[in-house]
C-alpha atoms as a printed R data frame, in Angstrom:
    type eleno elety resid chain resno       x       y       z
1   ATOM     1    CA   MET     A     1  -6.415 -54.143 -12.232
2   ATOM     2    CA   ALA     A     2  -2.676 -54.395 -12.597
3   ATOM     3    CA   ILE     A     3  -0.218 -51.866 -11.276
4   ATOM     4    CA   ARG     A     4   2.055 -50.279 -13.816
5   ATOM     5    CA   ALA     A     5   5.445 -48.849 -12.927
6   ATOM     6    CA   LYS     A     6   6.001 -45.239 -13.993
7   ATOM     7    CA   LEU     A     7   9.738 -44.726 -14.156
8   ATOM     8    CA   THR     A     8  11.603 -41.521 -13.506
9   ATOM     9    CA   ALA     A     9  15.358 -41.117 -13.304
10  ATOM    10    CA   GLY     A    10  16.590 -43.044 -10.317
11  ATOM    11    CA   ALA     A    11  13.164 -43.854  -8.927
12  ATOM    12    CA   VAL     A    12  10.013 -45.847  -9.504
13  ATOM    13    CA   VAL     A    13   6.742 -44.004  -9.068
14  ATOM    14    CA   LEU     A    14   3.638 -46.154  -8.806
15  ATOM    15    CA   THR     A    15   0.484 -45.309 -10.673
16  ATOM    16    CA   ALA     A    16  -2.683 -47.361 -10.204
17  ATOM    17    CA   VAL     A    17  -3.586 -47.970 -13.783
18  ATOM    18    CA   ALA     A    18  -4.358 -51.110 -15.560
19  ATOM    19    CA   VAL     A    19  -1.343 -52.503 -16.492
20  ATOM    20    CA   ALA     A    20  13.320 -65.222 -21.112
21  ATOM    21    CA   GLY     A    21  17.853 -68.155 -22.813
22  ATOM    22    CA   CYS     A    22  19.906 -65.333 -24.016
23  ATOM    23    CA   GLY     A    23  22.092 -64.094 -26.816
24  ATOM    24    CA   GLY     A    24  25.094 -61.878 -26.365
25  ATOM    25    CA   GLY     A    25  25.048 -58.119 -26.035
26  ATOM    26    CA   GLY     A    26  25.012 -55.642 -28.887
27  ATOM    27    CA   SER     A    27  24.219 -56.560 -32.462
28  ATOM    28    CA   THR     A    28  23.598 -60.172 -33.304
29  ATOM    29    CA   ASP     A    29  23.336 -62.060 -36.555
30  ATOM    30    CA   ARG     A    30  19.984 -63.490 -35.499
31  ATOM    31    CA   ALA     A    31  17.222 -61.893 -37.556
32  ATOM    32    CA   ALA     A    32  14.378 -60.229 -35.718
33  ATOM    33    CA   ALA     A    33  11.876 -62.263 -37.730
34  ATOM    34    CA   GLY     A    34   9.770 -64.225 -35.280
35  ATOM    35    CA   ASP     A    35  11.184 -62.246 -32.338
36  ATOM    36    CA   THR     A    36   8.038 -60.314 -31.506
37  ATOM    37    CA   LEU     A    37   9.664 -58.047 -28.917
38  ATOM    38    CA   ARG     A    38  12.331 -56.858 -31.343
39  ATOM    39    CA   VAL     A    39   9.724 -56.407 -34.071
40  ATOM    40    CA   GLU     A    40   7.631 -54.210 -31.769
41  ATOM    41    CA   LEU     A    41  10.659 -52.154 -30.716
42  ATOM    42    CA   GLY     A    42  11.171 -51.415 -34.404
43  ATOM    43    CA   ARG     A    43   7.741 -49.737 -34.440
44  ATOM    44    CA   ILE     A    44   8.476 -47.394 -31.501
45  ATOM    45    CA   THR     A    45  10.244 -44.097 -32.056
46  ATOM    46    CA   ASP     A    46  13.449 -43.551 -30.101
47  ATOM    47    CA   THR     A    47  12.476 -40.776 -27.671
48  ATOM    48    CA   ALA     A    48  13.242 -40.132 -24.010
49  ATOM    49    CA   GLY     A    49   9.691 -41.049 -23.026
50  ATOM    50    CA   HIS     A    50   9.726 -44.326 -24.907
51  ATOM    51    CA   ARG     A    51  13.162 -45.230 -23.586
52  ATOM    52    CA   ALA     A    52  11.814 -44.694 -20.079
53  ATOM    53    CA   TRP     A    53   9.070 -47.296 -20.362
54  ATOM    54    CA   VAL     A    54   8.081 -50.093 -22.728
55  ATOM    55    CA   ASP     A    55   5.584 -52.761 -21.658
56  ATOM    56    CA   PHE     A    56   5.219 -55.812 -23.905
57  ATOM    57    CA   GLY     A    57   2.998 -58.867 -24.024
58  ATOM    58    CA   ASP     A    58   3.109 -61.763 -26.476
59  ATOM    59    CA   LEU     A    59  -0.526 -62.711 -25.943
60  ATOM    60    CA   GLY     A    60  -0.473 -65.343 -28.676
61  ATOM    61    CA   ALA     A    61   2.489 -67.126 -27.081
62  ATOM    62    CA   GLN     A    62   0.779 -66.926 -23.705
63  ATOM    63    CA   ARG     A    63  -2.304 -68.632 -25.111
64  ATOM    64    CA   LYS     A    64  -0.122 -71.290 -26.769
65  ATOM    65    CA   ALA     A    65   1.506 -71.921 -23.383
66  ATOM    66    CA   GLY     A    66  -1.910 -72.397 -21.784
67  ATOM    67    CA   LEU     A    67  -1.629 -69.210 -19.766
68  ATOM    68    CA   THR     A    68  -5.280 -68.236 -19.913
69  ATOM    69    CA   GLY     A    69  -7.971 -67.865 -17.298
70  ATOM    70    CA   THR     A    70  -7.516 -66.822 -13.694
71  ATOM    71    CA   GLY     A    71  -4.428 -68.734 -12.567
72  ATOM    72    CA   PRO     A    72  -1.750 -66.622 -10.854
73  ATOM    73    CA   ALA     A    73   0.711 -66.739 -13.738
74  ATOM    74    CA   ALA     A    74  -1.948 -66.027 -16.356
75  ATOM    75    CA   SER     A    75  -3.437 -63.134 -14.410
76  ATOM    76    CA   GLN     A    76  -0.007 -61.588 -13.790
77  ATOM    77    CA   LEU     A    77   1.183 -61.860 -17.385
78  ATOM    78    CA   GLY     A    78  -2.011 -61.357 -19.360
79  ATOM    79    CA   GLN     A    79  -2.294 -57.558 -19.096
80  ATOM    80    CA   HIS     A    80   1.271 -56.724 -20.074
81  ATOM    81    CA   GLY     A    81   1.393 -54.635 -23.233
82  ATOM    82    CA   TRP     A    82  -2.185 -53.397 -22.994
83  ATOM    83    CA   GLY     A    83  -2.640 -52.660 -19.303
84  ATOM    84    CA   GLU     A    84  -4.069 -49.185 -19.949
85  ATOM    85    CA   ILE     A    85  -7.134 -50.670 -21.664
86  ATOM    86    CA   ALA     A    86  -7.234 -54.344 -20.607
87  ATOM    87    CA   PRO     A    87  -9.701 -53.791 -17.714
88  ATOM    88    CA   SER     A    88 -12.134 -52.340 -20.262
89  ATOM    89    CA   ALA     A    89 -11.869 -55.233 -22.741
90  ATOM    90    CA   LEU     A    90 -15.619 -55.846 -22.811
91  ATOM    91    CA   LEU     A    91 -16.329 -52.152 -23.378
92  ATOM    92    CA   THR     A    92 -13.791 -51.859 -26.179
93  ATOM    93    CA   GLN     A    93 -15.314 -54.874 -27.848
94  ATOM    94    CA   GLU     A    94 -18.766 -53.292 -27.691
95  ATOM    95    CA   SER     A    95 -17.756 -49.708 -28.474
96  ATOM    96    CA   PHE     A    96 -14.831 -50.167 -30.861
97  ATOM    97    CA   GLY     A    97 -15.398 -53.569 -32.414
98  ATOM    98    CA   PHE     A    98 -12.228 -55.338 -31.301
99  ATOM    99    CA   ASP     A    99 -11.389 -57.790 -28.554
100 ATOM   100    CA   GLY     A   100  -7.905 -57.146 -27.179
101 ATOM   101    CA   ARG     A   101  -7.871 -60.580 -25.605
102 ATOM   102    CA   LYS     A   102  -7.614 -62.065 -29.107
103 ATOM   103    CA   ALA     A   103  -4.631 -59.964 -30.190
104 ATOM   104    CA   LYS     A   104  -1.345 -61.686 -30.950
105 ATOM   105    CA   VAL     A   105   0.995 -59.043 -29.543
106 ATOM   106    CA   ALA     A   106   0.446 -55.938 -27.417
107 ATOM   107    CA   VAL     A   107   2.793 -53.100 -26.534
108 ATOM   108    CA   GLU     A   108   2.556 -49.768 -24.714
109 ATOM   109    CA   ALA     A   109   5.279 -47.157 -24.508
110 ATOM   110    CA   GLY     A   110   5.814 -43.749 -22.942
111 ATOM   111    CA   ASN     A   111   4.523 -42.187 -19.765
112 ATOM   112    CA   ALA     A   112   1.190 -40.423 -19.335
113 ATOM   113    CA   PRO     A   113  -0.208 -38.322 -20.800
114 ATOM   114    CA   ASP     A   114   1.712 -39.463 -23.881
115 ATOM   115    CA   THR     A   115   1.315 -43.212 -23.613
116 ATOM   116    CA   GLY     A   116   0.599 -44.964 -26.887
117 ATOM   117    CA   GLY     A   117  -0.489 -48.538 -27.345
118 ATOM   118    CA   ARG     A   118  -0.873 -51.008 -30.173
119 ATOM   119    CA   LEU     A   119  -2.356 -54.432 -30.716
120 ATOM   120    CA   ASP     A   120  -1.018 -56.495 -33.604
121 ATOM   121    CA   GLY     A   121  -2.963 -59.467 -34.890
122 ATOM   122    CA   GLY     A   122  -6.552 -60.390 -34.109
123 ATOM   123    CA   VAL     A   123  -8.098 -57.050 -35.171
124 ATOM   124    CA   ASP     A   124 -10.633 -56.686 -38.003
125 ATOM   125    CA   PRO     A   125 -10.520 -53.062 -39.265
126 ATOM   126    CA   SER     A   126 -13.830 -53.504 -41.099
127 ATOM   127    CA   ALA     A   127 -15.479 -54.047 -37.719
128 ATOM   128    CA   VAL     A   128 -13.676 -51.139 -36.063
129 ATOM   129    CA   ALA     A   129 -14.217 -48.422 -38.685
130 ATOM   130    CA   PRO     A   130 -18.040 -48.156 -38.476
131 ATOM   131    CA   LYS     A   131 -17.921 -48.228 -34.676
132 ATOM   132    CA   VAL     A   132 -15.406 -45.373 -34.537
133 ATOM   133    CA   GLU     A   133 -17.355 -43.345 -37.079
134 ATOM   134    CA   ALA     A   134 -20.577 -43.881 -35.128
135 ATOM   135    CA   LEU     A   135 -18.853 -42.390 -32.102
136 ATOM   136    CA   GLY     A   136 -18.099 -39.245 -34.082
137 ATOM   137    CA   GLY     A   137 -14.575 -40.084 -35.203
138 ATOM   138    CA   LYS     A   138 -13.155 -37.676 -37.788
139 ATOM   139    CA   PRO     A   139 -10.418 -38.613 -40.258
140 ATOM   140    CA   GLU     A   140  -6.880 -37.700 -39.214
141 ATOM   141    CA   LYS     A   141  -3.581 -38.298 -40.956
142 ATOM   142    CA   ASP     A   142  -3.042 -41.962 -41.688
143 ATOM   143    CA   GLY     A   143   0.051 -43.892 -40.655
144 ATOM   144    CA   PRO     A   144   1.849 -47.165 -41.323
145 ATOM   145    CA   ALA     A   145  -0.774 -49.169 -39.414
146 ATOM   146    CA   GLY     A   146  -3.679 -47.771 -41.449
147 ATOM   147    CA   ARG     A   147  -6.514 -45.231 -41.288
148 ATOM   148    CA   THR     A   148  -6.752 -42.770 -38.405
149 ATOM   149    CA   TRP     A   149  -9.737 -41.224 -36.644
150 ATOM   150    CA   ARG     A   150  -9.818 -38.509 -33.991
151 ATOM   151    CA   LEU     A   151 -12.514 -38.774 -31.323
152 ATOM   152    CA   GLN     A   152 -11.250 -36.086 -28.927
153 ATOM   153    CA   GLU     A   153  -8.615 -33.395 -28.816
154 ATOM   154    CA   ASP     A   154  -5.125 -34.344 -27.643
155 ATOM   155    CA   HIS     A   155  -5.009 -35.267 -23.958
156 ATOM   156    CA   LYS     A   156  -8.695 -34.467 -23.447
157 ATOM   157    CA   ILE     A   157 -10.911 -36.685 -21.303
158 ATOM   158    CA   SER     A   158 -14.493 -35.563 -21.820
159 ATOM   159    CA   MET     A   159 -17.193 -36.649 -19.401
160 ATOM   160    CA   THR     A   160 -19.944 -35.971 -21.936
161 ATOM   161    CA   GLY     A   161 -20.631 -36.890 -25.540
162 ATOM   162    CA   PRO     A   162 -20.902 -40.185 -27.448
163 ATOM   163    CA   LEU     A   163 -17.491 -41.499 -26.462
164 ATOM   164    CA   ALA     A   164 -17.877 -40.825 -22.735
165 ATOM   165    CA   SER     A   165 -21.451 -42.121 -22.595
166 ATOM   166    CA   THR     A   166 -20.638 -45.409 -24.292
167 ATOM   167    CA   PHE     A   167 -17.169 -45.963 -22.911
168 ATOM   168    CA   THR     A   168 -16.705 -44.880 -19.312
169 ATOM   169    CA   GLY     A   169 -13.640 -45.198 -17.132
170 ATOM   170    CA   ALA     A   170 -10.034 -44.050 -17.054
171 ATOM   171    CA   SER     A   171  -9.259 -45.752 -20.359
172 ATOM   172    CA   VAL     A   172 -11.457 -43.365 -22.327
173 ATOM   173    CA   GLY     A   173  -8.579 -40.929 -22.905
174 ATOM   174    CA   GLN     A   174  -6.570 -43.707 -24.536
175 ATOM   175    CA   PHE     A   175  -8.953 -43.546 -27.497
176 ATOM   176    CA   ASN     A   176  -8.680 -39.888 -28.414
177 ATOM   177    CA   LEU     A   177  -7.131 -41.229 -31.600
178 ATOM   178    CA   VAL     A   178  -7.539 -44.658 -33.166
179 ATOM   179    CA   ARG     A   179  -5.634 -46.056 -36.151
180 ATOM   180    CA   THR     A   180  -6.355 -49.426 -37.688
181 ATOM   181    CA   GLY     A   181  -5.498 -51.474 -40.760
182 ATOM   182    CA   GLY     A   182  -4.301 -54.950 -41.645
183 ATOM   183    CA   SER     A   183  -4.831 -56.778 -38.369
184 ATOM   184    CA   SER     A   184  -3.546 -53.991 -36.089
185 ATOM   185    CA   LEU     A   185  -5.023 -51.255 -33.931
186 ATOM   186    CA   VAL     A   186  -3.113 -48.312 -32.480
187 ATOM   187    CA   HIS     A   187  -4.569 -45.988 -29.835
188 ATOM   188    CA   ALA     A   188  -3.338 -42.993 -27.872
189 ATOM   189    CA   SER     A   189  -4.293 -39.809 -26.075
190 ATOM   190    CA   SER     A   190  -2.499 -37.581 -28.597
191 ATOM   191    CA   LEU     A   191  -1.414 -37.706 -32.227
192 ATOM   192    CA   ALA     A   192   2.254 -37.566 -31.225
193 ATOM   193    CA   ALA     A   193   1.769 -40.532 -28.893
194 ATOM   194    CA   LEU     A   194  -0.075 -42.414 -31.634
195 ATOM   195    CA   ASP     A   195   2.721 -41.845 -34.145
196 ATOM   196    CA   GLY     A   196   5.243 -42.739 -31.445
197 ATOM   197    CA   VAL     A   197   4.160 -46.383 -31.426
198 ATOM   198    CA   ASP     A   198   3.552 -46.504 -35.171
199 ATOM   199    CA   ALA     A   199   6.904 -45.351 -36.494
200 ATOM   200    CA   ASP     A   200   7.201 -44.362 -40.132
201 ATOM   201    CA   GLY     A   201  10.949 -44.690 -40.597
202 ATOM   202    CA   GLY     A   202  13.488 -42.711 -38.619
203 ATOM   203    CA   ARG     A   203  15.140 -43.758 -35.379
204 ATOM   204    CA   THR     A   204  13.403 -46.504 -33.426
205 ATOM   205    CA   LEU     A   205  14.162 -48.462 -30.286
206 ATOM   206    CA   GLY     A   206  14.671 -51.447 -32.553
207 ATOM   207    CA   GLY     A   207  17.671 -49.654 -34.030
208 ATOM   208    CA   ASP     A   208  19.228 -48.855 -30.649
209 ATOM   209    CA   ALA     A   209  22.121 -51.148 -29.728
210 ATOM   210    CA   ALA     A   210  21.337 -51.258 -26.004
211 ATOM   211    CA   PHE     A   211  17.610 -51.977 -26.393
212 ATOM   212    CA   THR     A   212  18.382 -54.582 -29.046
213 ATOM   213    CA   ALA     A   213  20.924 -56.259 -26.760
214 ATOM   214    CA   VAL     A   214  18.430 -56.443 -23.904
215 ATOM   215    CA   ALA     A   215  15.623 -57.715 -26.134
216 ATOM   216    CA   THR     A   216  17.942 -60.381 -27.554
217 ATOM   217    CA   CYS     A   217  18.945 -61.412 -24.051
218 ATOM   218    CA   LEU     A   218  15.321 -61.677 -22.907
219 ATOM   219    CA   ASP     A   219  14.924 -64.144 -25.798
220 ATOM   220    CA   HIS     A   220  11.291 -64.255 -26.963
221 ATOM   221    CA   PRO     A   221   9.594 -63.362 -23.661
222 ATOM   222    CA   LEU     A   222   5.920 -63.971 -22.967
223 ATOM   223    CA   ALA     A   223   5.882 -60.538 -21.314
224 ATOM   224    CA   ALA     A   224   8.543 -57.943 -20.578
225 ATOM   225    CA   GLU     A   225   9.240 -54.402 -19.425
226 ATOM   226    CA   LEU     A   226  12.220 -52.318 -20.585
227 ATOM   227    CA   THR     A   227  13.582 -49.002 -19.324
228 ATOM   228    CA   ASP     A   228  16.715 -46.883 -19.396
229 ATOM   229    CA   HIS     A   229  15.836 -45.155 -16.111
230 ATOM   230    CA   GLY     A   230  17.807 -47.349 -13.757
231 ATOM   231    CA   ALA     A   231  14.920 -48.783 -11.707
232 ATOM   232    CA   GLY     A   232  16.103 -47.175  -8.496
233 ATOM   233    CA   ASP     A   233  19.786 -47.140  -9.476
234 ATOM   234    CA   PRO     A   234  20.718 -43.458 -10.099
235 ATOM   235    CA   LYS     A   235  24.290 -44.305 -11.104
236 ATOM   236    CA   ALA     A   236  23.108 -46.793 -13.724
237 ATOM   237    CA   ALA     A   237  20.551 -44.299 -15.028
238 ATOM   238    CA   ALA     A   238  23.219 -41.632 -15.347
239 ATOM   239    CA   ASN     A   239  25.419 -44.042 -17.311
240 ATOM   240    CA   GLY     A   240  22.609 -44.707 -19.781
241 ATOM   241    CA   THR     A   241  22.164 -48.405 -19.073
242 ATOM   242    CA   VAL     A   242  19.100 -50.284 -20.312
243 ATOM   243    CA   LEU     A   243  17.264 -52.777 -18.115
244 ATOM   244    CA   GLY     A   244  14.790 -55.435 -19.169
245 ATOM   245    CA   VAL     A   245  12.813 -57.880 -17.048
246 ATOM   246    CA   GLY     A   246  10.520 -60.554 -18.391
247 ATOM   247    CA   THR     A   247   9.070 -64.025 -18.252
248 ATOM   248    CA   ARG     A   248   9.539 -66.814 -20.757
249 ATOM   249    CA   GLY     A   249   8.519 -70.455 -21.015
250 ATOM   250    CA   ALA     A   250   6.302 -72.927 -22.835
251 ATOM   251    CA   SER     A   251   3.841 -73.640 -20.027
252 ATOM   252    CA   ALA     A   252   2.803 -72.467 -16.584
253 ATOM   253    CA   THR     A   253   5.046 -75.124 -15.032
254 ATOM   254    CA   SER     A   254   8.187 -74.185 -16.988
255 ATOM   255    CA   LEU     A   255   8.319 -70.411 -16.553
256 ATOM   256    CA   THR     A   256  11.556 -68.571 -15.907
257 ATOM   257    CA   ASN     A   257  12.052 -64.941 -14.943
258 ATOM   258    CA   GLU     A   258  14.764 -63.026 -16.724
259 ATOM   259    CA   LEU     A   259  16.659 -59.832 -15.951
260 ATOM   260    CA   CYS     A   260  19.039 -58.387 -18.536
261 ATOM   261    CA   ARG     A   261  20.973 -55.154 -18.149
262 ATOM   262    CA   THR     A   262  23.588 -53.359 -20.180
263 ATOM   263    CA   ASN     A   263  26.611 -51.853 -18.450
264 ATOM   264    CA   PRO     A   264  29.070 -49.088 -19.331
265 ATOM   265    CA   SER     A   265  32.120 -51.361 -19.070
266 ATOM   266    CA   ALA     A   266  33.263 -54.923 -18.505
267 ATOM   267    CA   SER     A   267  34.286 -54.086 -14.938
268 ATOM   268    CA   ALA     A   268  30.839 -52.608 -14.255
269 ATOM   269    CA   ALA     A   269  29.264 -55.798 -15.586
270 ATOM   270    CA   ASP     A   270  31.419 -57.932 -13.288
271 ATOM   271    CA   ALA     A   271  30.485 -55.732 -10.332
272 ATOM   272    CA   LEU     A   272  26.764 -56.003 -11.101
273 ATOM   273    CA   ALA     A   273  27.025 -59.781 -11.464
274 ATOM   274    CA   ALA     A   274  28.764 -60.037  -8.076
275 ATOM   275    CA   ARG     A   275  26.093 -57.841  -6.491
276 ATOM   276    CA   LEU     A   276  23.283 -59.965  -7.926
277 ATOM   277    CA   ARG     A   277  24.866 -63.213  -6.788
278 ATOM   278    CA   ALA     A   278  25.305 -61.881  -3.260
279 ATOM   279    CA   GLN     A   279  21.728 -60.630  -3.037
280 ATOM   280    CA   LEU     A   280  20.307 -63.849  -4.415
281 ATOM   281    CA   ALA     A   281  22.285 -65.841  -1.869
282 ATOM   282    CA   SER     A   282  21.526 -63.837   1.264
283 ATOM   283    CA   GLY     A   283  19.367 -60.817   0.452
284 ATOM   284    CA   SER     A   284  15.622 -60.357   0.846
285 ATOM   285    CA   SER     A   285  12.815 -58.625  -0.964
286 ATOM   286    CA   ARG     A   286  11.513 -55.789   1.176
287 ATOM   287    CA   ALA     A   287   8.144 -55.719  -0.589
288 ATOM   288    CA   ALA     A   288   7.516 -59.474  -0.322
289 ATOM   289    CA   ASP     A   289   9.360 -59.824   3.007
290 ATOM   290    CA   GLU     A   290  10.931 -63.023   1.743
291 ATOM   291    CA   PRO     A   291  14.456 -64.048   0.777
292 ATOM   292    CA   TRP     A   292  15.226 -63.732  -2.920
293 ATOM   293    CA   SER     A   293  16.350 -67.367  -2.820
294 ATOM   294    CA   ARG     A   294  12.787 -68.367  -1.970
295 ATOM   295    CA   LEU     A   295  11.134 -66.084  -4.522
296 ATOM   296    CA   LEU     A   296  13.450 -67.196  -7.343
297 ATOM   297    CA   THR     A   297  14.632 -70.790  -7.256
298 ATOM   298    CA   GLY     A   298  17.636 -72.075  -9.157
299 ATOM   299    CA   ALA     A   299  18.698 -68.506  -9.900
300 ATOM   300    CA   LYS     A   300  21.827 -68.028 -11.998
301 ATOM   301    CA   VAL     A   301  23.774 -64.913 -12.989
302 ATOM   302    CA   THR     A   302  25.963 -64.773 -16.088
303 ATOM   303    CA   VAL     A   303  28.015 -62.059 -17.722
304 ATOM   304    CA   GLU     A   304  26.954 -62.246 -21.362
305 ATOM   305    CA   GLY     A   305  29.401 -59.545 -22.395
306 ATOM   306    CA   GLY     A   306  29.366 -58.181 -25.922
307 ATOM   307    CA   PRO     A   307  29.672 -54.491 -26.855
308 ATOM   308    CA   GLN     A   308  26.867 -53.640 -24.396
309 ATOM   309    CA   HIS     A   309  28.393 -55.661 -21.514
310 ATOM   310    CA   VAL     A   310  25.124 -57.443 -20.772
311 ATOM   311    CA   VAL     A   311  24.520 -59.197 -17.455
312 ATOM   312    CA   ARG     A   312  21.717 -61.716 -17.203
313 ATOM   313    CA   LEU     A   313  19.870 -63.174 -14.215
314 ATOM   314    CA   THR     A   314  17.489 -66.085 -14.645
315 ATOM   315    CA   GLY     A   315  15.462 -68.061 -12.118
316 ATOM   316    CA   ARG     A   316  12.172 -69.855 -11.666
317 ATOM   317    CA   PRO     A   317   9.370 -67.886  -9.970
318 ATOM   318    CA   ALA     A   318   8.110 -69.576  -6.812
319 ATOM   319    CA   ASP     A   319   4.557 -70.580  -5.905
320 ATOM   320    CA   GLY     A   320   3.209 -70.642  -9.432
321 ATOM   321    CA   ARG     A   321   3.763 -66.933  -9.937
322 ATOM   322    CA   GLY     A   322   4.616 -65.572 -13.346
323 ATOM   323    CA   ASP     A   323   6.558 -62.386 -12.877
324 ATOM   324    CA   VAL     A   324   8.481 -61.995  -9.636
325 ATOM   325    CA   LEU     A   325  11.003 -59.668 -11.273
326 ATOM   326    CA   MET     A   326   8.456 -57.529 -13.115
327 ATOM   327    CA   GLN     A   327   6.545 -57.137  -9.863
328 ATOM   328    CA   ALA     A   328   9.788 -56.127  -8.166
329 ATOM   329    CA   LEU     A   329  10.298 -53.475 -10.831
330 ATOM   330    CA   THR     A   330   6.774 -52.175 -10.203
331 ATOM   331    CA   THR     A   331   7.210 -51.895  -6.441
332 ATOM   332    CA   GLY     A   332  10.704 -50.430  -6.629
333 ATOM   333    CA   ASP     A   333  12.054 -53.517  -4.897
334 ATOM   334    CA   LEU     A   334  14.317 -54.340  -7.806
335 ATOM   335    CA   ALA     A   335  16.647 -51.648  -6.521
336 ATOM   336    CA   SER     A   336  17.611 -53.888  -3.624
337 ATOM   337    CA   LEU     A   337  18.870 -56.449  -6.122
338 ATOM   338    CA   LEU     A   338  20.644 -54.033  -8.426
339 ATOM   339    CA   GLY     A   339  22.177 -51.933  -5.679
340 ATOM   340    CA   PRO     A   340  23.604 -48.396  -5.709
């Protein structure tokens, strides 16, 4: 089971639940078509909870890169975007008629109890609908992704009844509501959380300049996490910066870790870049008890600039690992890189 970072302003709180080349900052003339992260951000409503935490996995790209099975990189990356339900993949296949491991893209956003998740690609609604109805699902309001069923009241986790008896474990509350259509499935513990990752117009994270700049900088990641809560940097959180960390590459042997962060000014971007370079040269990870230079080889920091004053760090994860930087975000150790 993966560990997901729950982010609060200026701090990282751990919760044991199943849980990149670069363009410039700000708006770009590159269309989002084919950029799965930016497409998914366009489906997430722009709320404080969603800005605090987005977890993304391009499962199709991971499979294309050969990142399947039990290797360290595959196991670290494979649950991003659907970590709340990934440990119960066999149960969801039996009880709900879909196999999350076959999805193309997965994303989760928001903190509990209002976390919503969606799988795009690889879902057959005609297989899901009879399963949900057999579990007692009642029609709810439909949304952009398709038909909606309610299996439990908002935020309820019942230990009895058809749903609990057929689908045990902590993930059961993530299926209080299910929406499916096309080749997508959306699930959440409440209707608001469901609609939050299935936006029907209005303001979305895909329309936010800072989130767009970070997603563009991460550049088609295999997996990524985004937040505006500073990751242990209270000053950055107060200034409304957006941070993204991710992994990109075409194979397990060519992976790079990426960190992209917006800044309130050009001088702040220069200061962050200097801090990162110093830490990469002589600093150490407290959690791993190893120098950053050993954890990330060939690391490079650039000031990408643009209206969002983006700074980017890129390096190769050591020892066949897939996500040194995302793990550092989870443990709170990223704060030692970013600084006060």
